[in-house]
Coordinates of C-alpha atoms and ligand atoms in Angstrom, one line a residue:
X1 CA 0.0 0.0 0.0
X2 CA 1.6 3.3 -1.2
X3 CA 1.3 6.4 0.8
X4 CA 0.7 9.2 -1.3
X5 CA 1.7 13.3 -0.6
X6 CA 1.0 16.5 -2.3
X7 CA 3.4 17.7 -4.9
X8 CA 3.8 21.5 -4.2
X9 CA 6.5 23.3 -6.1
X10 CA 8.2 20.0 -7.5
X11 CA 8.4 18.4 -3.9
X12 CA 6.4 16.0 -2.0
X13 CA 4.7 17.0 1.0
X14 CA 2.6 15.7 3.4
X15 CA -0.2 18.0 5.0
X16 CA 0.3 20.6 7.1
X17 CA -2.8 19.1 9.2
X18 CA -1.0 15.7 9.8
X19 CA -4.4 14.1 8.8
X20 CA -4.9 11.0 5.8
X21 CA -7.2 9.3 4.3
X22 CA -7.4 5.9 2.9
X23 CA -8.6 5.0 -0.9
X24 CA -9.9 1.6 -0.9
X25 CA -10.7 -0.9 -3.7
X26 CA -14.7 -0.8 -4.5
X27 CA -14.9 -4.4 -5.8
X28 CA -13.1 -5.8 -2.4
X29 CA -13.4 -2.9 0.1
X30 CA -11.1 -4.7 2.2
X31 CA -8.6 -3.7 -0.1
X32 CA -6.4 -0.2 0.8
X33 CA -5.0 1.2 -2.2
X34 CA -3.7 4.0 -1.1
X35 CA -3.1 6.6 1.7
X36 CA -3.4 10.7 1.2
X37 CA -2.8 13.6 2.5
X38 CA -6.2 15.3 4.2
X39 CA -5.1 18.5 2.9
X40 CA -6.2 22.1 4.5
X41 CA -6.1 25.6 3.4
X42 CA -2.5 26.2 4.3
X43 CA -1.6 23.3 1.8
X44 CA -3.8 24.9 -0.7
X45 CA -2.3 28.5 -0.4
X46 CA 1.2 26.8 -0.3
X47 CA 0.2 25.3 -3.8
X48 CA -0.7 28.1 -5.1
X49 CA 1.5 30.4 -4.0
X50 CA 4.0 28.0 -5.8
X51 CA 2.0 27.7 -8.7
X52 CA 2.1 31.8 -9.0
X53 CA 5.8 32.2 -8.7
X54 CA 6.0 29.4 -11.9
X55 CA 4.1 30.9 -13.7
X56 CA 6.0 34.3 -15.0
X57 CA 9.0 31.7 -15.7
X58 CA 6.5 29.1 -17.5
X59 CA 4.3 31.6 -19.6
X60 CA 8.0 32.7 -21.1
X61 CA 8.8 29.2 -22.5
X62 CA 8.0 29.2 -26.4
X63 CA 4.9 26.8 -26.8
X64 CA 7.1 24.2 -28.8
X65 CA 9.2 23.8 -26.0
X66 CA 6.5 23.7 -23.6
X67 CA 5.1 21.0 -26.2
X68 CA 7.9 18.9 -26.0
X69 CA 7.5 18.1 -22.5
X70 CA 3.6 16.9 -23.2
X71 CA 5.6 14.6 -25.9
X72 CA 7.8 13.0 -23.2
X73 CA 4.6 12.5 -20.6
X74 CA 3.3 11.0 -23.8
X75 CA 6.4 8.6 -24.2
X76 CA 6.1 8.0 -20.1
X77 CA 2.6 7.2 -20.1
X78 CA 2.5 4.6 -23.0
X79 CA 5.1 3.0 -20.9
X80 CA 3.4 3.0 -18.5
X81 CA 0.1 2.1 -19.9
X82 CA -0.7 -1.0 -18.0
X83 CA 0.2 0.0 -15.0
X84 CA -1.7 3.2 -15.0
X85 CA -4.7 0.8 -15.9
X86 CA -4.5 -1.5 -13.6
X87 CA -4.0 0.8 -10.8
X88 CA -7.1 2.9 -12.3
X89 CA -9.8 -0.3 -11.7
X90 CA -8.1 -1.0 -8.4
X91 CA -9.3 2.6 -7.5
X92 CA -12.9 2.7 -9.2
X93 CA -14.1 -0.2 -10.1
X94 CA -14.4 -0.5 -13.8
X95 CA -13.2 -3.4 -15.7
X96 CA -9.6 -3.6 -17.1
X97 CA -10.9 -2.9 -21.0
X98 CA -12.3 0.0 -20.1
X99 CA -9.5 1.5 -17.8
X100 CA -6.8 0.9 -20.8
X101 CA -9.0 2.8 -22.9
X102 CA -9.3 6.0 -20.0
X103 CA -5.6 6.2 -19.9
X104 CA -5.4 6.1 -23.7
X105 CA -7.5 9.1 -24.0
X106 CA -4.9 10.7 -21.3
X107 CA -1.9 9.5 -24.1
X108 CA -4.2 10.8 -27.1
X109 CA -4.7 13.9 -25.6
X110 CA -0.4 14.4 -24.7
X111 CA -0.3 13.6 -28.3
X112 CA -2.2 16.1 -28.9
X113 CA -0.6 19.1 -27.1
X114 CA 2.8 18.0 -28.4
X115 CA 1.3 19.1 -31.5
X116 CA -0.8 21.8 -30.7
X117 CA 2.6 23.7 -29.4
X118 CA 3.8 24.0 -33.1
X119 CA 0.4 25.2 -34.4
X120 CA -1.4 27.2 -32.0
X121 CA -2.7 29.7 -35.1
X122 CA -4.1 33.1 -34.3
X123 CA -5.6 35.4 -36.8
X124 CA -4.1 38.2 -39.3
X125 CA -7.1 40.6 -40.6
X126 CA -6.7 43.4 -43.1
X127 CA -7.7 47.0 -41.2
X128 CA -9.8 49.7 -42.9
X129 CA -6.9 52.0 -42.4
X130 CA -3.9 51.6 -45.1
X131 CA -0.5 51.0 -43.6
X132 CA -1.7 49.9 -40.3
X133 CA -1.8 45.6 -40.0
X134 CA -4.1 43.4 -37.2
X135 CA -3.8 40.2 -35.8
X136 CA -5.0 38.4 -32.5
X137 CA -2.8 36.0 -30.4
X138 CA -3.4 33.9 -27.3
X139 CA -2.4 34.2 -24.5
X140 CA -2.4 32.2 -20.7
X141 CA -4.1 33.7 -18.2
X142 CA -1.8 32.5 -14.7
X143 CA -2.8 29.9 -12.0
X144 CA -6.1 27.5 -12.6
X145 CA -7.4 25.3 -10.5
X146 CA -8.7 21.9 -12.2
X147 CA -11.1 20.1 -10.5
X148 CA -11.9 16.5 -11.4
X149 CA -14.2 13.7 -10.6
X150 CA -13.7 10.1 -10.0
X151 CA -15.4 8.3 -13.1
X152 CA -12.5 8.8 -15.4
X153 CA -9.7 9.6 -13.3
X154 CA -7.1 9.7 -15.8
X155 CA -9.1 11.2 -18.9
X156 CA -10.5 14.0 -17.2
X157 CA -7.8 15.4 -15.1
X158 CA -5.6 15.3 -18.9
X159 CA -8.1 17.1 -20.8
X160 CA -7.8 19.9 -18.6
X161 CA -4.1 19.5 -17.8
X162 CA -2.7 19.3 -21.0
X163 CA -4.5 22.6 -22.5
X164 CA -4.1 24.2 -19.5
X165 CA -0.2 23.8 -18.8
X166 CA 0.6 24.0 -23.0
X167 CA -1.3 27.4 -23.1
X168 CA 1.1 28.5 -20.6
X169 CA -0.8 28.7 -17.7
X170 CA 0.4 27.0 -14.2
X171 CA -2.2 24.6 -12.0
X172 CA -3.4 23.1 -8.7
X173 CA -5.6 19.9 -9.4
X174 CA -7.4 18.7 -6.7
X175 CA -8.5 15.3 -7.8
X176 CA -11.9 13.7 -6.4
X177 CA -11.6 11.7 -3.2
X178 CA -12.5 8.7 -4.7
X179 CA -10.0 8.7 -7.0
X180 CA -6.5 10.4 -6.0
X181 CA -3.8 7.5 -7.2
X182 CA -4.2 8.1 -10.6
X183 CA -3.4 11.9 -11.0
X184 CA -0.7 11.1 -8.4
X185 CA 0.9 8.9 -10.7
X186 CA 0.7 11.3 -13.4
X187 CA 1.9 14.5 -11.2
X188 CA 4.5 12.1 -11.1
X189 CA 5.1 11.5 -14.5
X190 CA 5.0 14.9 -15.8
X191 CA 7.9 15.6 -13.0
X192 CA 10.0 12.9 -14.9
X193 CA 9.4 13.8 -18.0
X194 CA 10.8 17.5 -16.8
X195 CA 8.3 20.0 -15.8
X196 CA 9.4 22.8 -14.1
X197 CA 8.8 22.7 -10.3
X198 CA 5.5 24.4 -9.8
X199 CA 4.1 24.4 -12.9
X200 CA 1.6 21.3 -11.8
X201 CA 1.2 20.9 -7.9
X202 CA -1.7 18.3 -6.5
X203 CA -3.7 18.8 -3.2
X204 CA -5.8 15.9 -2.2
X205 CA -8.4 16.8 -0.4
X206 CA -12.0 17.2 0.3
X207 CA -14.0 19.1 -2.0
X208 CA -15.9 20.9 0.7
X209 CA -13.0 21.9 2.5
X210 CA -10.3 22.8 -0.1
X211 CA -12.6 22.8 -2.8
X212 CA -14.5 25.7 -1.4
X213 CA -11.1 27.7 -0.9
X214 CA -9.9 27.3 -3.6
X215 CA -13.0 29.0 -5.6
X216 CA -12.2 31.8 -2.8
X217 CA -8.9 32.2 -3.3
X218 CA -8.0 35.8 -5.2
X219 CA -4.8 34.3 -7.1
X220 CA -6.8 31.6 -8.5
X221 CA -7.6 33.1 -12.4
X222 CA -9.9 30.2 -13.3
X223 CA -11.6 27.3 -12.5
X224 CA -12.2 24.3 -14.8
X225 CA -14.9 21.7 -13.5
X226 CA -16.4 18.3 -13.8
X227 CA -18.4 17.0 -11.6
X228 CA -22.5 17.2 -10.7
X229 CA -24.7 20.0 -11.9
X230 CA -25.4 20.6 -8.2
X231 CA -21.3 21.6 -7.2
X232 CA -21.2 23.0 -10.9
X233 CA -24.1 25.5 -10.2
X234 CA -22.1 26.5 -6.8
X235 CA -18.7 26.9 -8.1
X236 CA -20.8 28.9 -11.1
X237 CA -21.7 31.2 -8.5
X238 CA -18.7 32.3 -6.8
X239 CA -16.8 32.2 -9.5
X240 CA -19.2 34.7 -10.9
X241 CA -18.7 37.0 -8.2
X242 CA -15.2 37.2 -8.6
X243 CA -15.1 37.1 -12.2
X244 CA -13.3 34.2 -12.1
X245 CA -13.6 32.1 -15.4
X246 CA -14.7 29.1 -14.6
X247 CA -15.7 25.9 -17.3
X248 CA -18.4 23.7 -16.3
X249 CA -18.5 19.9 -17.6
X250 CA -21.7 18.5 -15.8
X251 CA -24.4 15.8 -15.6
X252 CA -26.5 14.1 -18.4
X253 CA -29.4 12.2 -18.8
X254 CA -28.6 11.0 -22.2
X255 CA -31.1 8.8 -23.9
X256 CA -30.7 6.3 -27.4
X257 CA -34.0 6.3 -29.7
X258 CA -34.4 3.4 -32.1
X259 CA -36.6 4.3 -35.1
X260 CA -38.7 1.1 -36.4
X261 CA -36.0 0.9 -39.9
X262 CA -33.0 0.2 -37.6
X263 CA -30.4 -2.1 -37.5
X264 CA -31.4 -3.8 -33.9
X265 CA -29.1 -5.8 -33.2
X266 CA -26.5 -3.0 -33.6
X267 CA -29.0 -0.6 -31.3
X268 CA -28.4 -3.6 -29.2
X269 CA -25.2 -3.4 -28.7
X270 CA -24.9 0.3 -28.3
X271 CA -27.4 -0.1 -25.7
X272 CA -26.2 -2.6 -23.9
X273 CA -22.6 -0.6 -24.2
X274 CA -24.0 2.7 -23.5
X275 CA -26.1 2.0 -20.6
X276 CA -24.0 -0.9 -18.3
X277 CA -20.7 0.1 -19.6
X278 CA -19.1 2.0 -17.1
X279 CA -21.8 0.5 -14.8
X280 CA -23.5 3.1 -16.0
X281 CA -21.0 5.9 -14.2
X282 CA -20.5 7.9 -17.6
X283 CA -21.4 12.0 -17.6
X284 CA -22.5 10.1 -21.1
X285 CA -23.6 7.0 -19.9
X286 CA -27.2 5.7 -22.0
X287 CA -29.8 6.8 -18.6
X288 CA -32.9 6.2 -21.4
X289 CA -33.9 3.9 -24.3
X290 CA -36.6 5.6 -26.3
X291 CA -38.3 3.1 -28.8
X292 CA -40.8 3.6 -31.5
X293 CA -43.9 2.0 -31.0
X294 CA -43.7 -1.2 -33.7
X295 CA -40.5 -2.4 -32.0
X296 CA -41.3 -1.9 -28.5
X297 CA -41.7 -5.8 -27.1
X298 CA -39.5 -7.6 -29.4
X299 CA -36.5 -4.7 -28.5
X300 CA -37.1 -5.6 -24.9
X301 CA -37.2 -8.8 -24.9
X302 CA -33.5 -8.9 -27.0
X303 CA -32.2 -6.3 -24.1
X304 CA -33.6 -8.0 -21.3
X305 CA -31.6 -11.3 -22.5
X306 CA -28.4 -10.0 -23.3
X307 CA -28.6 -7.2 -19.9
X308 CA -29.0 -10.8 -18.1
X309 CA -26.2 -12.5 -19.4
X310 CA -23.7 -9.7 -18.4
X311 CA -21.2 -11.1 -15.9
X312 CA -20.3 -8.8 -13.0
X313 CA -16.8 -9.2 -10.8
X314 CA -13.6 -7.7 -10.2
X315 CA -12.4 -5.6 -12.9
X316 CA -9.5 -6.7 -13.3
X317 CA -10.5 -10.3 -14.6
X318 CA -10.2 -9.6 -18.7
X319 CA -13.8 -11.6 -18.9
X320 CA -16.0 -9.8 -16.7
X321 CA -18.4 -7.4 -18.4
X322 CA -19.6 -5.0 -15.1
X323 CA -17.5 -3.9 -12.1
X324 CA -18.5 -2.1 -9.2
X325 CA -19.9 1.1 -8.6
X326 CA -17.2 2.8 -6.6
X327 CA -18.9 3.8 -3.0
X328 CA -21.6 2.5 -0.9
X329 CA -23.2 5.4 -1.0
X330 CA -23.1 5.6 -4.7
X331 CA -25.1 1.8 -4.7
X332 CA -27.3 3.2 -1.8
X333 CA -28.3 6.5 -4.3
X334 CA -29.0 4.1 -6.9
X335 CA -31.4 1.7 -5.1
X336 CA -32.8 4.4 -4.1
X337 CA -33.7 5.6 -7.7
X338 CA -34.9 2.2 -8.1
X339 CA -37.2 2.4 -5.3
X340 CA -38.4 5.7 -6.8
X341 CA -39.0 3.7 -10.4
X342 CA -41.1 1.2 -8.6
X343 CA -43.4 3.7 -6.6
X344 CA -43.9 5.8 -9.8
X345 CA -44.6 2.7 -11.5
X346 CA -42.4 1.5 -14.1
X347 CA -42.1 -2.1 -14.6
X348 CA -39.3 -3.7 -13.9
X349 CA -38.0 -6.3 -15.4
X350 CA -34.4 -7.4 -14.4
X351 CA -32.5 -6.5 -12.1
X352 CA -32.9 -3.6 -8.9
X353 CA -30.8 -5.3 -6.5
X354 CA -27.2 -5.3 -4.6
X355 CA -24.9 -8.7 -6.2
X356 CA -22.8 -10.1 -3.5
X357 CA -22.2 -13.9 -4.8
X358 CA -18.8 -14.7 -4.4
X359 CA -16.1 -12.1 -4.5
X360 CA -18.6 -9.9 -5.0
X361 CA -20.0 -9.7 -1.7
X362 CA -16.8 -7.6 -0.6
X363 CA -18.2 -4.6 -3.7
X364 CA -20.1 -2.7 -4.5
X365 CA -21.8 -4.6 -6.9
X366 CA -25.4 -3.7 -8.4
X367 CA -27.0 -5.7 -11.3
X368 CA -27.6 -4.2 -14.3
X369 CA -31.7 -3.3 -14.0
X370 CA -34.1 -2.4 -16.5
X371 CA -37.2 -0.4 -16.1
X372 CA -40.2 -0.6 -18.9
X373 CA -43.0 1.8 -19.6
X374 CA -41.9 4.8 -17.7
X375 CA -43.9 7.5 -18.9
X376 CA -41.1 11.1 -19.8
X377 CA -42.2 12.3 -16.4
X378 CA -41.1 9.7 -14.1
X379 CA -38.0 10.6 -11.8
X380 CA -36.2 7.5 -13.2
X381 CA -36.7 9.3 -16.5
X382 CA -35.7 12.5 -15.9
X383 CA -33.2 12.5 -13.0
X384 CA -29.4 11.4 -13.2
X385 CA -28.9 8.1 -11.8
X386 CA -25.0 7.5 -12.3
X387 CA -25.4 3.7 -12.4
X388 CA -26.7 0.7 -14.2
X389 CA -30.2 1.5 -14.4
X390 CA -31.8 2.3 -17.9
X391 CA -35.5 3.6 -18.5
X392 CA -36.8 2.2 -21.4
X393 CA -40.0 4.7 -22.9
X394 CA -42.2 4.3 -25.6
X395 CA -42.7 6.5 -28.8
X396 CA -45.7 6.4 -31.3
X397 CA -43.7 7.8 -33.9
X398 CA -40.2 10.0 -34.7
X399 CA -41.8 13.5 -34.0
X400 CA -42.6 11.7 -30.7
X401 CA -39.4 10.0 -30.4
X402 CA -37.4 13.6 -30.4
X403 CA -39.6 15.5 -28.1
X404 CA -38.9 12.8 -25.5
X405 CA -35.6 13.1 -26.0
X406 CA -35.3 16.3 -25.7
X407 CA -37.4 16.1 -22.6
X408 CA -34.8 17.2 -20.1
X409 CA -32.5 19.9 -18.2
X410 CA -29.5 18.2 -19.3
X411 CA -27.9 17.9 -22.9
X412 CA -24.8 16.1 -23.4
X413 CA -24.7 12.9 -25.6
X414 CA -28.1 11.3 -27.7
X415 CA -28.0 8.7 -30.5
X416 CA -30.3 7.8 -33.1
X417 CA -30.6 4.2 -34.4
X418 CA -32.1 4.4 -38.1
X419 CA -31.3 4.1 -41.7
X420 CA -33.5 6.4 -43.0
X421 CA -30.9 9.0 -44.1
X422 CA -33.4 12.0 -44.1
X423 CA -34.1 10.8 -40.5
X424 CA -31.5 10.4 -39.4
X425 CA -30.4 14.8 -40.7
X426 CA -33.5 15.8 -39.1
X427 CA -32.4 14.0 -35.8
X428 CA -29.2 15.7 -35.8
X429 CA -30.9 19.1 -36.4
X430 CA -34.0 18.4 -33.7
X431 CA -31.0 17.4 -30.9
X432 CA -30.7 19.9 -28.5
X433 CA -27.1 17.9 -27.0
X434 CA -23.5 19.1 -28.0
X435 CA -22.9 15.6 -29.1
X436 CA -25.3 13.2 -31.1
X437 CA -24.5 9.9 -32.9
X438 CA -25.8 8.6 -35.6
X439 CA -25.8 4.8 -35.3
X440 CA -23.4 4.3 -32.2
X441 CA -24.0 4.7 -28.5
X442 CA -24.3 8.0 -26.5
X443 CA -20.3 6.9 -25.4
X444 CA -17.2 7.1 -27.4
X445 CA -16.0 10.7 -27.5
X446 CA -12.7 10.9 -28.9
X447 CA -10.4 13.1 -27.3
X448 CA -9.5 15.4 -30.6
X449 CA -13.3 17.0 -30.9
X450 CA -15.2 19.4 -28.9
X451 CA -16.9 17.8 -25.9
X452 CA -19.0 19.3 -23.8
X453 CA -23.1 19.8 -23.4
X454 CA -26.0 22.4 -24.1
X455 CA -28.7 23.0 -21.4
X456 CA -27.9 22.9 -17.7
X457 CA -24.7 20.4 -19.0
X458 CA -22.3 23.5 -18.9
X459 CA -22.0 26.8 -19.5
X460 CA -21.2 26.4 -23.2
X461 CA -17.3 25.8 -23.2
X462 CA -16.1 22.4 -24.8
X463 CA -13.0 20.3 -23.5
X464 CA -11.2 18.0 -26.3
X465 CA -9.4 19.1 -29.5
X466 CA -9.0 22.6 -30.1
X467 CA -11.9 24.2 -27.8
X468 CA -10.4 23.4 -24.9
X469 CA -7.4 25.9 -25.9
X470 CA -10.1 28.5 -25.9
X471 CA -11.2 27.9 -22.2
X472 CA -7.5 28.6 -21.2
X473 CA -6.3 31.0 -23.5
X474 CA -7.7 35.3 -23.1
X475 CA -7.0 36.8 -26.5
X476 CA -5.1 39.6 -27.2
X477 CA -5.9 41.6 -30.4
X478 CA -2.9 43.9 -31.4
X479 CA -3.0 47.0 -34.0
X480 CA 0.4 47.8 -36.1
X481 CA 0.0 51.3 -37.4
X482 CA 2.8 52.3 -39.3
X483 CA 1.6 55.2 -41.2
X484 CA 3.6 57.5 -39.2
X485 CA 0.6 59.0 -38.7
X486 CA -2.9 59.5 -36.3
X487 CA -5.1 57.4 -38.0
X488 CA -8.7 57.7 -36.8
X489 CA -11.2 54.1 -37.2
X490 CA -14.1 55.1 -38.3
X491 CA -13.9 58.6 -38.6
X492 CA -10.9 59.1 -41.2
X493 CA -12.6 56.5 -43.3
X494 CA -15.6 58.1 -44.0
X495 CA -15.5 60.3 -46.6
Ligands
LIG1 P1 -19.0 15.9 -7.7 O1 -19.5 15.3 -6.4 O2 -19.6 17.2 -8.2 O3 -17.4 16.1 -7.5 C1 -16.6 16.6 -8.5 C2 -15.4 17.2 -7.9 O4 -15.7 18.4 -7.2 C3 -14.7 16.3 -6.9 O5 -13.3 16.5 -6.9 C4 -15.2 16.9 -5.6 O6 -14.4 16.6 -4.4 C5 -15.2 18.4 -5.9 N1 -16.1 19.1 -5.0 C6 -17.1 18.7 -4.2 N2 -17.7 19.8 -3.5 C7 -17.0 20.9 -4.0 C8 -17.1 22.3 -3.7 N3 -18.1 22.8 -2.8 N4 -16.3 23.1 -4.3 C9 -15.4 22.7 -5.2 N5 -15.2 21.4 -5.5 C10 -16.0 20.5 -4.9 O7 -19.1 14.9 -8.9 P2 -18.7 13.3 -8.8 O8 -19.6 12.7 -7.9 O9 -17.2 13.2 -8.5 O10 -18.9 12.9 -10.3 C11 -20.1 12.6 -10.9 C12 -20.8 13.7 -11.6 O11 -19.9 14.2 -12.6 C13 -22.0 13.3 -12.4 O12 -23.0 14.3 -12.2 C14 -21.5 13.3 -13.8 O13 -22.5 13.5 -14.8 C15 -20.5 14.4 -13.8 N6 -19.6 14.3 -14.9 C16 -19.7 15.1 -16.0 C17 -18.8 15.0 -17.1 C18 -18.9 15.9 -18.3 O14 -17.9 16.1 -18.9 N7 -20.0 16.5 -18.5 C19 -17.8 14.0 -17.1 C20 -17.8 13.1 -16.0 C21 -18.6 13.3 -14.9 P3 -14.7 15.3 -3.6 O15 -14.4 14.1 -4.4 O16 -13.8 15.4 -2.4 O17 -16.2 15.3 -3.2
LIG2 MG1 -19.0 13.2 -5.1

């Protein structure tokens, strides 16, 4: 069992409060992964104090060097790959497959930035004045804070790190509670692949208690966050009052519709991916299978099958389909959804219990549960669950189909399951979610496009590819007269 410590200005640390806490394994909770720093404020301040005197030196380094570093974590972290993995379903819960792919998002998007460094365009424009020239660059703004949740605890903390630190800005992550190992393995490999002490410093703590300071805290210039709408909505609000920027990647209640043309066996499998993959703890995880009338019995009857037949266990066995859900409280908030289903009335027909055969009984195991004829209003259908529990609603027609999709606060991910190529154009242009698929499940972002969600999702930034530049870049637009003379805009160009 490793013990773990903040990294503040290159160096490890323990915290100043002389408390831990532990980080156990949710498939065998008898398990201690790890142990971490309970940080307070005067580890936070430390951080960023550290993170401020970094950043005049860091801004100054030409983005292709700064690039070069992101190659190097790239180099580190492919070695590193199954390690990271590994480590990643010993800490949450989800199986082996799926943790491999999370921390090859984290190595796409280091690709990425060592790229970005030697293209980071800005704009030249002609001017209405003659002899005078205009372009925009962009610039970093100084210290962020990143804050991350537990569900993809290598993905997420890179999407923000990467832009963040090539733009030229410096960074305290504070990574969820649940999840801490993983960015502390990465802290670590940035530091060997040579960043500059101070540039990335990690506080583990609790989000209430450092969390809250850090929105507070007048040398913080920005705040990027993922997490529930509920925290979002709160950090929204005092970042507001001190003008802070802030980026907000929240909930979802994403749902699939299959059109009576479609391929269903492939809206099968994107179901069954979409909505239990994960065990269902995706921001994009499937929360609501809307079918069209004609193929509403025989659908279920092909999910119910195949939604049985998913084996659940210990992540890190290759053949197991379903791991965990990462807390105890997490599986409470989910039967507890369940329980709401039943009372509202949706049947259900597999499922809506705790599994603790075998190994399992040490985890946090929940079977995958599927609820028929919920009606658009239901809680189940219009609440965010985070697990493996899908709400399956029926639609008389299309028009129908995309209301009901469209049904709710949130808008991250849909898809639509059809072959009807007008269809499936309208669908795109009815979607009111930044991301929509056409024939593949609401999961599967790929880390070199724009991700992020409409409605009460965000607040209209997008992480991935080149958008997330824009959430930590300000823009500066620069005027080059060279007239040699007072040239008015506007006034000496009217005639
Ligand atoms: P969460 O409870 O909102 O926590 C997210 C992060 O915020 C954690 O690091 C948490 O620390 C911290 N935090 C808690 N209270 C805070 C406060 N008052 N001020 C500042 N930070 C605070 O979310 P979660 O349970 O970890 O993750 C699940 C949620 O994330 C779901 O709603 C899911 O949809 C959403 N999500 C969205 C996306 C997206 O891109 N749209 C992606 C993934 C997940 P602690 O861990 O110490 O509580
Ligand atoms: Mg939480």
């Amino acid at each position: 069992m490793k013990q773990y410590k903040n990294l503040i200005d290159g160096k490890l640390v323990d915290s100043k409060s002389g408390r831990t806490f532990e980080n156990r394994n949710p498939a065998n909770w008898d398990e201690v992964v790890g142990v971490f720093p309970k940080s307070n404020v005067e580890d936070l301040n430390m951080a960023i104090e550290a993170a401020k005197k970094a950043y005049k030196k860091w801004r100054a380094v030409p983005w292709p060097m700064r690039s070069e570093i992101m190659r190097k974590v790239a180099q580190i972290m492919i070695a590193k790959k199954e390690e990271l993995s590994q480590l990643m379903t010993r800490e949450m819960g989800k199986v082996i497959k799926e943790t491999r792919g999370d921390t090859q998002e984290g190595i796409d998007t280091a690709l990425y930035a060592s790229l970005e460094g030697r293209k980071f365009y800005g704009y030249t424009l002609p001017s209405e004045l003659p002899n005078k020239s205009c372009m925009t660059i962009r610039e970093p703004l100084g210290v962020w804070s990143l804050i991350t949740p537990w569900n993809f605890p290598i993905a997420i903390p890179t999407w923000k790190i990467f832009p963040c630190l090539l733009s030229g800005n410096t960074a305290v992550v504070k990574p969820a509670t649940y999840t801490p190992a993983c960015v502390g393995e990465l802290a670590q490999i940035f530091k060997e692949a040579g960043l500059p002490d101070g540039v990335l410093n990690v506080v583990y703590g609790s989000g209430s208690e450092i969390g809250e300071a850090i929105l507070n805290h007048p040398d913080i210039v920005g705040v990027s966050f993922t997490g529930s709408s509920e925290i979002g909505k709160r950090i929204g609000e005092v970042c507001g009052k001190t003008l802070k920027r802030c980026s907000l990647e929240l909930g979802g209640k994403n749902g699939q519709v299959v059109l009576k043309d479609a391929n269903l066996e492939l809206a099968l499998e994107g179901i069954l991916w979409g909505a239990f993959g994960t065990t269902g703890q995706r921001c994009t995880a499937t929360s609501r299978l809307i079918l069209e009338a004609p193929i509403y019995d025989k659908f279920i009857d092909m999910l119910k099958a195949r939604a049985e037949a998913l084996t659940l266990g210990n992540g890190l066995n290759e053949d197991i389909d379903v791991g965990p859900l990462v807390s105890e409280s997490q599986r409470e908030s989910i039967h507890g959804y369940v329980e709401i289903g039943r009372k509202e009335g949706a049947r259900m027909v597999t499922g809506g219990e705790s599994y603790k055969q075998g190994e399992c009984a040490n985890g946090w195991f929940y079977k995958p549960t599927i609820f028929v004829d919920v009606l658009p209003t239901m809680r189940i259908a219009q609440e965010e669950i985070f697990g493996p529990v899908l709400s399956v609603i029926k639609a008389k027609d299309f028009n129908e189909a995309m209301s009901i999709l469209n049904n709710t606060v949130y808008g991250l991910s849909s898809a639509i399951y059809t072959n009807d190529l007008n269809l499936a154009h309208k669908a795109i242009e009815l979607t009111e979610t930044g991301i929509v698929y056409i024939n593949a499940p609401t999961i599967g972002a790929e880390c070199h496009l724009p991700f992020g969600g409409m409605k009460d999702t965000g607040n209209g930034h997008r992480e991935g590819g080149w958008t997330a530049y824009e959430i930590f870049t300000e823009i500066k637009t620069i005027y080059i007269d060279y007239s040699g003379s007072l040239q008015k805009a506007q006034i000496d160009t009217q005639g």
